Amino acid sequence: MKKVTGLGGVFFKCDNPQSMNEWYAKNLGLATSEYGTNFEWREADQPSKKGSTMWSTFPKDTPYFNPSAKPFMINYRVENIVALVDELKKENVTIVDEIAEYDYGKFVHVLDPEGNIIELWEPKEENDQDHSAIELP
């Protein structure tokens, strides 16, 4: 079973997300919004298929990374999130929440052995989807 298919996003806590977004826009040219920025790309073996990787800042007191106390979270793109969660449960991996479904895909959070929170994302079919409206909690 194929598990991780790519990097879906990088999220980190900071003192002032808006100021950080502005710094990254000014100094590194990221086209940021209040949610960060979205890097769009195409599948190498299926160029008609779009994908994206999200970069986003969060307030340092966000509960979104809980129960992890770490200041970052990595999002991995996966196939068949339901089967993967079943497999992870058999391996006694800590599943933080239930699979949630949104217009842009399914999500679940797990913890690695050092308590880092990991977000798993099964994107919806992305052939011609517009990702500029993805809102993070």
Coordinates of N, CA and C in Angstrom, one line a residue:
M1 N 0.8 -1.2 0.0 CA 0.0 0.0 0.0 C 0.9 1.2 0.0
K2 N 0.6 2.1 -0.9 CA 1.4 3.4 -1.0 C 0.9 4.3 0.2
K3 N 1.8 4.9 0.9 CA 1.4 5.7 2.1 C 1.5 7.1 1.8
V4 N 2.6 7.7 2.1 CA 2.9 9.2 1.8 C 3.2 9.3 0.3
T5 N 2.5 10.3 -0.3 CA 2.8 10.6 -1.7 C 3.5 11.9 -2.0
G6 N 3.6 12.7 -0.9 CA 4.3 13.9 -1.1 C 4.1 14.8 0.1
L7 N 4.7 16.0 0.1 CA 4.6 17.0 1.1 C 3.4 17.9 0.9
G8 N 2.5 17.9 1.8 CA 1.3 18.8 1.6 C 1.4 20.1 2.2
G9 N 2.3 20.3 3.2 CA 2.4 21.6 3.8 C 3.4 21.6 5.0
V10 N 3.8 22.9 5.3 CA 4.7 23.1 6.4 C 4.0 24.3 7.2
F11 N 3.8 24.0 8.5 CA 3.1 25.0 9.3 C 3.9 25.2 10.5
F12 N 4.1 26.5 11.0 CA 4.8 26.8 12.2 C 4.2 27.9 12.9
K13 N 4.5 27.8 14.3 CA 4.0 28.9 15.2 C 5.0 30.0 15.2
C14 N 4.4 31.2 15.4 CA 5.3 32.4 15.6 C 4.5 33.4 16.4
D15 N 5.3 34.4 16.9 CA 4.7 35.5 17.7 C 3.7 36.3 17.0
N16 N 4.0 36.6 15.7 CA 3.1 37.5 14.9 C 3.0 37.0 13.5
P17 N 2.0 36.1 13.2 CA 1.9 35.5 11.9 C 1.8 36.6 10.8
Q18 N 1.0 37.6 11.0 CA 0.9 38.6 9.9 C 2.2 39.3 9.6
S19 N 3.0 39.6 10.6 CA 4.3 40.2 10.4 C 5.2 39.2 9.7
M20 N 5.2 38.0 10.1 CA 6.0 36.9 9.4 C 5.6 36.8 8.0
N21 N 4.3 36.8 7.7 CA 3.9 36.6 6.3 C 4.4 37.8 5.5
E22 N 4.3 39.0 6.1 CA 4.8 40.2 5.4 C 6.3 40.1 5.1
W23 N 7.1 39.6 6.1 CA 8.6 39.5 6.0 C 8.9 38.5 4.9
Y24 N 8.2 37.4 4.9 CA 8.5 36.4 3.8 C 8.1 36.9 2.4
A25 N 7.0 37.7 2.4 CA 6.6 38.3 1.1 C 7.6 39.3 0.6
K26 N 8.1 40.2 1.5 CA 9.0 41.2 1.1 C 10.4 40.7 0.8
N27 N 10.9 39.8 1.6 CA 12.3 39.4 1.5 C 12.5 38.1 0.7
L28 N 11.5 37.2 0.6 CA 11.7 36.0 -0.2 C 10.7 35.9 -1.3
G29 N 9.8 36.9 -1.5 CA 8.9 36.9 -2.6 C 7.7 35.9 -2.5
L30 N 7.4 35.4 -1.3 CA 6.2 34.5 -1.2 C 5.0 35.4 -1.4
A31 N 4.0 34.9 -2.2 CA 2.8 35.6 -2.4 C 1.8 35.2 -1.2
T32 N 2.0 35.8 -0.1 CA 1.2 35.4 1.1 C -0.1 36.1 1.2
S33 N -1.0 35.4 1.9 CA -2.3 35.9 2.3 C -2.4 35.7 3.8
E34 N -3.5 35.9 4.4 CA -3.6 35.7 5.8 C -3.4 34.2 6.2
Y35 N -3.5 33.3 5.2 CA -3.3 31.9 5.4 C -1.9 31.4 5.1
G36 N -1.1 32.2 4.6 CA 0.3 31.8 4.1 C 0.3 31.9 2.6
T37 N 0.9 30.9 2.0 CA 1.0 30.8 0.6 C 0.9 29.3 0.1
N38 N 0.5 29.2 -1.1 CA 0.2 27.9 -1.6 C 1.1 27.7 -2.9
F39 N 2.0 26.7 -2.9 CA 2.8 26.4 -4.0 C 2.1 25.4 -4.9
E40 N 1.8 25.7 -6.1 CA 1.1 24.8 -7.0 C 2.1 24.1 -7.9
W41 N 1.8 22.9 -8.3 CA 2.7 22.1 -9.1 C 1.9 21.1 -9.8
R42 N 2.5 20.4 -10.7 CA 1.9 19.3 -11.5 C 2.6 18.0 -11.2
E43 N 1.8 16.9 -11.2 CA 2.4 15.6 -11.1 C 3.4 15.3 -12.2
A44 N 4.6 14.8 -11.9 CA 5.6 14.5 -12.9 C 5.1 13.4 -13.9
D45 N 4.5 12.4 -13.4 CA 4.0 11.3 -14.3 C 2.6 11.5 -14.8
Q46 N 1.9 12.5 -14.4 CA 0.6 12.9 -14.9 C 0.4 14.4 -14.9
P47 N 1.0 15.1 -15.9 CA 1.0 16.5 -15.9 C -0.3 17.2 -15.9
S48 N -1.4 16.5 -16.3 CA -2.7 17.1 -16.2 C -3.2 17.2 -14.8
K49 N -2.6 16.5 -13.8 CA -3.0 16.4 -12.4 C -2.2 17.5 -11.6
K50 N -3.0 18.4 -11.0 CA -2.4 19.5 -10.2 C -2.2 19.0 -8.8
G51 N -1.2 19.6 -8.1 CA -1.0 19.4 -6.7 C -0.6 20.7 -6.1
S52 N -0.5 20.7 -4.7 CA -0.1 21.9 -4.1 C 0.6 21.6 -2.7
T53 N 1.4 22.5 -2.3 CA 2.0 22.4 -1.0 C 1.8 23.8 -0.3
M54 N 1.2 23.7 0.9 CA 0.9 24.9 1.7 C 2.0 25.3 2.6
W55 N 2.2 26.6 2.8 CA 3.2 27.1 3.8 C 2.4 28.1 4.6
S56 N 2.3 27.9 5.9 CA 1.5 28.8 6.7 C 2.0 29.0 8.1
T57 N 1.8 30.3 8.5 CA 2.2 30.7 9.9 C 1.0 30.6 10.8
F58 N 1.2 30.3 12.1 CA 0.1 30.2 13.0 C 0.5 31.0 14.3
P59 N -0.5 31.5 15.0 CA -0.2 32.2 16.3 C 0.5 31.2 17.2
K60 N 1.4 31.6 18.1 CA 2.1 30.7 19.0 C 1.2 30.0 19.9
D61 N 0.0 30.6 20.2 CA -0.9 29.9 21.1 C -2.0 29.1 20.4
T62 N -1.8 28.8 19.2 CA -2.9 28.0 18.5 C -3.1 26.7 19.1
P63 N -4.3 26.2 19.2 CA -4.6 24.9 19.7 C -4.5 23.9 18.6
Y64 N -4.3 24.3 17.3 CA -4.4 23.4 16.2 C -3.3 22.4 16.2
F65 N -2.2 22.6 16.8 CA -1.1 21.6 16.9 C -1.2 20.7 18.1
N66 N -2.2 20.9 19.0 CA -2.4 20.1 20.1 C -2.6 18.6 19.8
P67 N -2.2 17.7 20.5 CA -1.5 17.8 21.8 C 0.0 18.0 21.8
S68 N 0.5 18.2 20.6 CA 2.0 18.4 20.5 C 2.3 19.8 21.1
A69 N 3.4 19.9 21.7 CA 3.9 21.1 22.2 C 5.0 21.7 21.3
K70 N 5.2 21.1 20.2 CA 6.2 21.5 19.2 C 5.7 22.7 18.4
P71 N 6.6 23.6 17.9 CA 6.2 24.8 17.2 C 6.0 24.6 15.7
F72 N 5.9 23.4 15.3 CA 5.7 23.1 13.8 C 4.8 21.9 13.6
M73 N 4.4 21.8 12.4 CA 3.6 20.6 12.0 C 3.8 20.4 10.5
I74 N 4.1 19.2 10.1 CA 4.2 18.8 8.7 C 3.0 18.1 8.2
N75 N 2.5 18.5 7.0 CA 1.4 17.8 6.4 C 1.9 17.0 5.3
Y76 N 1.5 15.7 5.3 CA 1.9 14.8 4.2 C 0.7 14.4 3.4
R77 N 0.8 14.4 2.1 CA -0.2 14.0 1.2 C -0.2 12.4 1.2
V78 N -1.4 11.9 1.3 CA -1.5 10.4 1.3 C -2.6 9.9 0.4
E79 N -2.6 8.7 0.0 CA -3.7 8.0 -0.7 C -4.4 7.1 0.3
N80 N -5.7 7.1 0.1 CA -6.6 6.2 0.9 C -6.4 6.3 2.4
I81 N -6.7 7.5 2.9 CA -6.5 7.8 4.3 C -7.2 6.9 5.3
V82 N -8.4 6.4 4.9 CA -9.1 5.4 5.7 C -8.3 4.2 6.0
A83 N -7.8 3.6 4.9 CA -7.0 2.3 5.0 C -5.7 2.6 5.8
L84 N -5.1 3.8 5.5 CA -3.9 4.1 6.2 C -4.1 4.2 7.7
V85 N -5.2 4.9 8.1 CA -5.5 5.0 9.6 C -5.7 3.7 10.2
D86 N -6.4 2.8 9.5 CA -6.6 1.4 10.0 C -5.3 0.7 10.2
E87 N -4.4 0.9 9.3 CA -3.0 0.3 9.4 C -2.3 0.9 10.6
L88 N -2.3 2.2 10.7 CA -1.6 2.9 11.8 C -2.2 2.5 13.2
K89 N -3.5 2.3 13.3 CA -4.1 1.8 14.5 C -3.5 0.4 14.9
K90 N -3.3 -0.4 13.9 CA -2.8 -1.8 14.1 C -1.3 -1.7 14.6
E91 N -0.6 -0.6 14.3 CA 0.8 -0.4 14.7 C 0.8 0.4 16.0
N92 N -0.3 0.6 16.6 CA -0.4 1.4 17.9 C 0.1 2.8 17.7
V93 N 0.0 3.4 16.5 CA 0.3 4.8 16.3 C -0.8 5.6 17.0
T94 N -0.5 6.7 17.7 CA -1.5 7.6 18.3 C -2.2 8.4 17.3
I95 N -3.5 8.1 17.2 CA -4.4 8.9 16.3 C -5.0 10.0 17.1
V96 N -4.8 11.2 16.8 CA -5.3 12.3 17.6 C -6.8 12.6 17.5
D97 N -7.3 12.5 16.3 CA -8.7 12.8 16.0 C -9.3 11.9 15.0
E98 N -10.5 12.2 14.7 CA -11.2 11.4 13.6 C -10.9 12.0 12.3
I99 N -11.1 11.2 11.2 CA -10.9 11.8 9.9 C -12.0 12.8 9.6
A100 N -11.5 14.0 9.2 CA -12.5 15.1 8.9 C -12.4 15.3 7.4
E101 N -13.6 15.7 6.8 CA -13.7 15.9 5.3 C -14.1 17.3 5.0
Y102 N -13.4 17.9 4.1 CA -13.6 19.3 3.6 C -13.7 19.3 2.1
D103 N -14.0 20.4 1.5 CA -14.1 20.5 0.1 C -12.8 20.1 -0.6
Y104 N -11.7 20.3 0.1 CA -10.4 20.1 -0.6 C -9.7 18.8 -0.1
G105 N -10.4 18.0 0.7 CA -9.9 16.7 1.0 C -10.2 16.2 2.4
K106 N -9.6 15.1 2.8 CA -9.8 14.5 4.1 C -8.5 14.6 4.9
F107 N -8.7 14.8 6.2 CA -7.5 15.1 7.1 C -7.6 14.3 8.4
V108 N -6.5 13.9 8.9 CA -6.4 13.3 10.3 C -5.1 13.7 10.8
H109 N -5.0 13.7 12.2 CA -3.7 14.0 12.8 C -3.2 12.8 13.6
V110 N -1.9 12.6 13.6 CA -1.3 11.5 14.3 C 0.0 12.1 15.0
L111 N 0.5 11.3 16.0 CA 1.7 11.7 16.7 C 2.8 10.7 16.3
D112 N 4.1 11.2 16.1 CA 5.2 10.3 15.9 C 5.7 10.0 17.3
P113 N 6.8 9.1 17.4 CA 7.2 8.7 18.7 C 7.8 9.8 19.6
E114 N 8.2 11.0 19.1 CA 8.7 12.1 19.9 C 7.6 13.1 20.1
G115 N 6.4 12.8 19.8 CA 5.3 13.8 20.1 C 5.1 14.9 19.1
N116 N 5.7 14.7 17.9 CA 5.5 15.7 16.8 C 4.1 15.4 16.2
I117 N 3.3 16.4 16.0 CA 2.0 16.2 15.4 C 2.3 16.2 13.9
I118 N 1.6 15.3 13.2 CA 1.7 15.1 11.8 C 0.2 15.2 11.2
E119 N 0.0 16.0 10.2 CA -1.3 16.1 9.6 C -1.2 15.2 8.3
L120 N -2.1 14.3 8.1 CA -2.2 13.5 6.9 C -3.4 14.0 6.1
W121 N -3.2 14.2 4.8 CA -4.1 14.8 3.9 C -4.3 14.0 2.7
E122 N -5.5 13.6 2.4 CA -5.9 12.9 1.2 C -6.6 14.0 0.4
P123 N -5.9 14.6 -0.6 CA -6.6 15.7 -1.4 C -7.7 15.1 -2.3
K124 N -8.6 16.0 -2.6 CA -9.6 15.7 -3.6 C -8.9 15.7 -4.9
E125 N -9.5 15.1 -5.9 CA -8.9 15.1 -7.3 C -8.6 16.6 -7.6
E126 N -7.4 16.8 -8.1 CA -6.9 18.2 -8.3 C -6.6 18.6 -9.7
N127 N -7.3 18.0 -10.7 CA -6.9 18.3 -12.1 C -7.0 19.8 -12.3
D128 N -8.0 20.5 -12.0 CA -8.1 21.9 -12.3 C -8.7 22.7 -11.1
Q129 N -8.4 22.3 -9.9 CA -8.9 22.9 -8.7 C -8.2 24.2 -8.4
D130 N -8.9 25.2 -7.9 CA -8.3 26.5 -7.5 C -8.0 26.3 -6.0
H131 N -6.7 26.5 -5.6 CA -6.3 26.3 -4.2 C -6.2 27.6 -3.5
S132 N -6.5 28.7 -4.1 CA -6.3 30.0 -3.5 C -7.2 30.2 -2.3
A133 N -8.3 29.5 -2.2 CA -9.3 29.7 -1.2 C -9.2 28.7 0.0
I134 N -8.1 27.9 0.0 CA -8.0 26.9 1.1 C -7.8 27.7 2.4
E135 N -8.6 27.5 3.4 CA -8.6 28.1 4.7 C -8.1 27.1 5.7
L136 N -7.2 27.5 6.5 CA -6.7 26.7 7.6 C -7.4 27.1 8.9
P137 N -7.7 26.1 9.7 CA -8.4 26.4 11.0 C -7.6 27.4 11.8

